[in-house]
Short mmCIF file of C-alpha atoms in Angstrom, two decimals:
data_model
loop_
_atom_site.label_atom_id
_atom_site.label_comp_id
_atom_site.label_asym_id
_atom_site.label_seq_id
_atom_site.Cartn_x
_atom_site.Cartn_y
_atom_site.Cartn_z
CA HIS C 5 78.58 127.95 31.67
CA SER C 6 81.38 127.57 34.19
CA GLY C 7 81.79 126.47 37.75
CA ASN C 8 84.28 127.01 40.54
CA GLY C 9 86.18 124.01 41.88
CA GLY C 10 84.86 122.47 45.06
CA THR C 11 81.19 123.45 44.72
CA ASN C 12 78.21 121.34 45.73
CA PRO C 13 76.52 120.15 42.47
CA VAL C 14 73.17 121.51 43.64
CA GLU C 15 74.59 125.01 43.88
CA GLN C 16 75.84 124.82 40.31
CA MET C 17 72.51 123.51 39.02
CA ARG C 18 70.69 126.33 40.81
CA TYR C 19 73.07 128.84 39.22
CA ILE C 20 72.44 127.52 35.70
CA ILE C 21 68.65 127.53 36.17
CA ASP C 22 68.64 131.04 37.63
CA THR C 23 71.04 132.47 35.06
CA PHE C 24 70.23 130.72 31.80
CA LEU C 25 66.63 129.51 32.27
CA PRO C 26 64.89 132.55 33.81
CA ARG C 27 61.41 131.20 33.02
CA ALA C 28 62.10 127.97 34.89
CA SER C 29 62.16 127.34 38.64
CA TYR C 30 63.24 124.54 40.95
CA ASN C 31 61.47 122.61 43.65
CA GLN C 32 62.97 124.04 46.83
CA ASP C 33 62.33 120.96 48.99
CA SER C 34 63.91 118.53 46.54
CA PHE C 35 66.95 120.76 45.97
CA THR C 36 67.47 121.24 49.71
CA THR C 37 67.26 117.49 50.31
CA ALA C 38 69.63 116.87 47.40
CA TYR C 39 72.12 119.43 48.73
CA ASP C 40 72.35 117.57 52.04
CA LEU C 41 72.71 114.16 50.37
CA LEU C 42 75.42 115.51 48.06
CA VAL C 43 77.33 117.42 50.72
CA ASP C 44 80.51 115.42 49.99
CA TRP C 45 80.31 115.85 46.21
CA ARG C 46 82.25 118.59 44.41
CA PHE C 47 81.89 119.89 40.86
CA GLY C 48 84.33 122.26 39.20
CA THR C 49 85.37 122.81 35.61
CA VAL C 50 85.25 125.28 32.74
CA LEU C 51 83.10 124.20 29.80
CA TYR C 52 84.13 125.86 26.55
CA ASP C 53 81.23 124.36 24.62
CA PRO C 54 78.50 123.55 27.19
CA GLY C 55 75.67 123.24 24.69
CA ASP C 56 72.01 123.44 25.62
CA SER C 57 71.36 124.37 29.27
CA ARG C 58 68.80 121.61 29.82
CA ALA C 59 71.12 118.98 28.37
CA LEU C 60 73.91 120.28 30.60
CA LEU C 61 71.65 120.03 33.66
CA GLN C 62 70.84 116.42 32.81
CA ARG C 63 74.56 115.67 32.48
CA MET C 64 75.22 117.27 35.84
CA ALA C 65 72.47 115.26 37.51
CA PHE C 66 73.82 112.00 36.10
CA GLN C 67 77.36 112.79 37.25
CA CYS C 68 76.19 113.16 40.85
CA GLY C 69 74.05 110.03 40.83
CA SER C 70 70.77 111.89 40.55
CA LEU C 71 67.68 112.28 38.39
CA LEU C 72 66.47 115.70 37.22
CA VAL C 73 62.82 115.97 36.20
CA GLU C 74 61.14 119.01 34.64
CA SER C 75 57.39 119.40 35.11
CA ALA C 76 54.93 120.83 32.60
CA ASN C 77 55.13 124.23 34.33
CA ASN C 78 58.96 124.39 33.98
CA GLU C 79 59.78 123.41 37.55
CA PHE C 80 62.82 121.19 38.08
CA LYS C 81 62.80 118.46 40.73
CA LEU C 82 66.10 116.82 41.72
CA VAL C 83 66.10 113.27 43.07
CA VAL C 84 69.31 111.79 44.46
CA ARG C 85 69.42 108.04 43.82
CA HIS C 86 70.52 107.34 47.37
CA PRO C 87 69.94 104.07 49.31
CA SER C 88 68.18 106.05 52.06
CA ARG C 89 65.14 106.66 49.86
CA SER C 90 61.99 104.92 51.06
CA THR C 91 58.88 103.73 49.22
CA ILE C 92 55.95 106.15 49.29
CA PHE C 93 53.15 104.04 47.81
CA GLY C 94 52.31 100.39 47.34
CA PHE C 95 50.65 98.53 44.46
CA ASP C 96 49.20 95.02 44.32
CA ASN C 97 46.10 93.27 42.95
CA THR C 98 43.85 95.72 44.82
CA ASN C 99 44.95 98.82 42.90
CA ILE C 100 46.59 97.50 39.71
CA LEU C 101 43.89 97.34 37.06
CA GLU C 102 43.21 93.85 35.75
CA ASP C 103 45.19 92.75 32.68
CA SER C 104 47.24 95.96 32.64
CA PHE C 105 50.41 94.61 34.31
CA THR C 106 53.51 93.77 32.26
CA ILE C 107 57.06 93.04 33.34
CA VAL C 108 60.11 92.88 31.05
CA PRO C 109 63.69 92.14 32.18
CA GLU C 110 66.32 94.72 31.30
CA ARG C 111 68.76 93.75 28.55
CA ILE C 112 71.74 91.84 29.94
CA SER C 113 73.99 94.11 27.89
CA ASN C 114 73.10 96.88 30.36
CA VAL C 115 74.77 94.96 33.21
CA TYR C 116 78.49 95.64 33.65
CA SER C 117 81.43 93.82 35.23
CA GLU C 118 83.95 96.58 34.51
CA ILE C 119 83.30 100.28 35.19
CA TYR C 120 85.56 103.29 34.61
CA VAL C 121 84.90 106.89 35.66
CA TRP C 122 87.11 109.35 33.79
CA PHE C 123 87.58 112.72 35.52
CA GLY C 124 89.76 115.82 35.53
CA SER C 125 88.56 117.03 32.15
CA LYS C 126 91.01 119.14 30.18
CA THR C 127 88.53 120.47 27.64
CA GLY C 128 85.02 119.75 28.94
CA GLY C 129 82.25 117.81 27.23
CA SER C 130 84.59 115.19 25.77
CA THR C 131 84.21 111.43 25.41
CA ASN C 132 87.88 110.89 24.58
CA VAL C 133 90.01 109.36 27.35
CA ASN C 134 92.96 111.51 26.24
CA ASP C 135 91.02 114.60 27.32
CA PHE C 136 90.88 113.45 30.95
CA ALA C 137 93.61 113.63 33.56
CA SER C 138 92.79 110.40 35.37
CA SER C 139 90.26 107.65 36.08
CA THR C 140 88.97 105.50 38.89
CA TYR C 141 87.73 102.02 38.11
CA VAL C 142 86.61 98.59 39.25
CA THR C 143 87.13 95.31 37.41
CA GLU C 144 86.70 91.68 38.41
CA SER C 145 90.27 91.61 39.71
CA SER C 146 91.19 95.13 40.85
CA THR C 147 89.95 98.59 41.74
CA THR C 148 91.18 102.07 42.61
CA HIS C 149 88.18 102.64 44.88
CA PRO C 150 89.16 102.89 48.58
CA ALA C 151 86.52 100.29 49.55
CA GLY C 152 88.54 97.67 47.69
CA PRO C 153 87.15 94.10 47.83
CA SER C 154 83.65 95.21 48.85
CA VAL C 155 83.33 97.01 45.51
CA ILE C 156 84.96 94.26 43.45
CA VAL C 157 82.46 91.69 44.72
CA PHE C 158 79.62 93.56 42.95
CA VAL C 159 81.19 93.20 39.50
CA GLN C 160 82.37 89.66 40.18
CA THR C 161 78.82 88.66 41.12
CA ALA C 162 77.42 90.34 38.02
CA ALA C 163 79.83 88.40 35.80
CA GLN C 164 79.05 85.10 37.52
CA ILE C 165 75.27 85.49 37.48
CA TYR C 166 74.77 86.99 34.03
CA ARG C 167 77.86 85.53 32.33
CA GLN C 168 78.57 88.89 30.78
CA HIS C 169 81.81 90.87 30.72
CA ASN C 170 80.65 94.30 29.65
CA ARG C 171 82.60 97.51 30.21
CA LEU C 172 81.10 100.90 31.02
CA ASP C 173 83.07 104.14 30.54
CA VAL C 174 81.61 107.28 32.12
CA PHE C 175 83.17 110.61 31.15
CA ALA C 176 82.62 112.87 34.16
CA ASP C 177 83.71 116.19 32.73
CA LEU C 178 82.33 118.08 35.74
CA ILE C 179 84.39 116.15 38.31
CA GLN C 180 87.96 117.21 39.02
CA ASP C 181 88.89 115.19 42.12
CA LYS C 182 89.20 111.48 42.82
CA PHE C 183 87.08 111.58 45.98
CA THR C 184 84.01 112.73 44.03
CA ALA C 185 84.83 110.37 41.16
CA ASP C 186 84.90 107.49 43.66
CA LEU C 187 81.46 108.52 44.93
CA LEU C 188 80.11 108.33 41.38
CA LEU C 189 81.87 105.00 40.79
CA GLU C 190 80.26 103.59 43.93
CA ARG C 191 76.81 104.77 42.82
CA LEU C 192 77.32 103.20 39.38
CA VAL C 193 78.45 99.92 40.93
CA GLN C 194 75.29 99.83 43.02
CA THR C 195 73.02 100.33 40.01
CA LYS C 196 74.83 99.01 36.92
CA THR C 197 75.82 95.54 38.18
CA ILE C 198 72.23 94.40 38.70
CA ARG C 199 69.72 93.39 36.05
CA HIS C 200 66.58 95.41 36.66
CA SER C 201 63.04 94.67 35.58
CA ILE C 202 60.75 97.18 33.88
CA VAL C 203 57.12 97.05 34.94
CA ALA C 204 54.13 98.91 33.52
CA PHE C 205 50.55 99.01 34.78
CA ASP C 206 47.42 101.13 35.13
CA THR C 207 45.95 102.27 38.43
CA TRP C 208 43.38 104.62 39.92
CA LEU C 209 43.50 108.41 40.01
CA ASP C 210 44.39 108.36 43.72
CA ALA C 211 48.00 107.81 42.60
CA ALA C 212 48.01 111.02 40.57
CA TYR C 213 50.27 112.77 43.08
CA LEU C 214 53.16 110.41 42.30
CA GLU C 215 56.05 111.78 40.22
CA ILE C 216 58.93 110.49 38.10
CA GLY C 217 61.76 109.45 40.42
CA ASP C 218 59.49 108.35 43.28
CA VAL C 219 60.14 104.90 44.72
CA ILE C 220 57.10 102.64 44.88
CA GLN C 221 56.58 99.05 46.03
CA VAL C 222 54.95 96.68 43.55
CA ARG C 223 53.68 93.13 44.07
CA ASP C 224 53.02 91.17 40.86
CA PRO C 225 49.19 90.97 40.84
CA ARG C 226 49.27 87.64 38.98
CA TYR C 227 50.87 85.92 41.97
CA PRO C 228 49.34 86.92 45.36
CA THR C 229 52.26 85.36 47.27
CA ALA C 230 54.92 87.12 45.19
CA VAL C 231 57.53 89.15 47.08
CA PRO C 232 56.92 92.91 46.72
CA ARG C 233 59.81 94.81 45.14
CA ASP C 234 60.86 98.44 44.99
CA TYR C 235 60.80 100.30 41.68
CA GLU C 236 61.64 103.85 40.61
CA ILE C 237 59.01 105.55 38.46
CA SER C 238 60.44 106.42 35.04
CA ALA C 239 57.20 107.49 33.35
CA ILE C 240 53.72 108.41 34.53
CA GLY C 241 50.70 109.78 32.70
CA PRO C 242 46.97 109.47 32.08
CA ARG C 243 45.42 106.33 30.62
CA PRO C 244 44.52 106.94 26.98
CA ASP C 245 41.05 105.33 27.11
CA MET C 246 39.53 106.13 30.51
CA PRO C 247 40.20 107.95 33.79
CA GLY C 248 43.23 106.51 35.54
CA ILE C 249 47.03 106.61 35.70
CA HIS C 250 49.61 104.67 33.68
CA ILE C 251 52.92 104.01 35.47
CA GLU C 252 56.20 102.62 34.22
#
């Protein structure tokens, strides 16, 4: 697999699906929406050992701040994890089945106060810093991101709240320019400096149209006055014991 420099990531993902996964298809609406949201992003590299096409597509999606989901009928849906996304369904004690709700905080080790994005890959597919031409980063005291202090405050807050000083290195072998690397760094800062919660619950079949990647609003059914919060669906499927939907 190879790509020309300066190409929208969606175009490259379409090319790989069309060329190397002829039995698969892609959701036109989601790819069109993603193209517009990623209009400033550019991918370009030559991969000498790209590996499995599906694994490569997942890597590409991650490196442009997106989620790629494949349905049972081999259709790919691309979801850009962009702040403009809105909730499409709400859950509370009226549609969360009794005693099915659980909530578990994410591990603090998954919250970072230092993030590096390595780009300009010399070989492709590497996780060795020596195989990359440059990096863009943010720490508690400095950053190469053009937003400067407004990016630093995210990692400083994470360190103060969670009392953790964890470092994240992302090897963006598909990114060749600093502008795109800074876009990925910004997306990582927005998502990796906050401790998320993982919720799971059962609901009625009227939520069957929901998909992985959708944003839903959930109010803890155990506390009627709790503040509703937004969550991204990471797993969805039938209940094992009776008609209904299980959501995580």
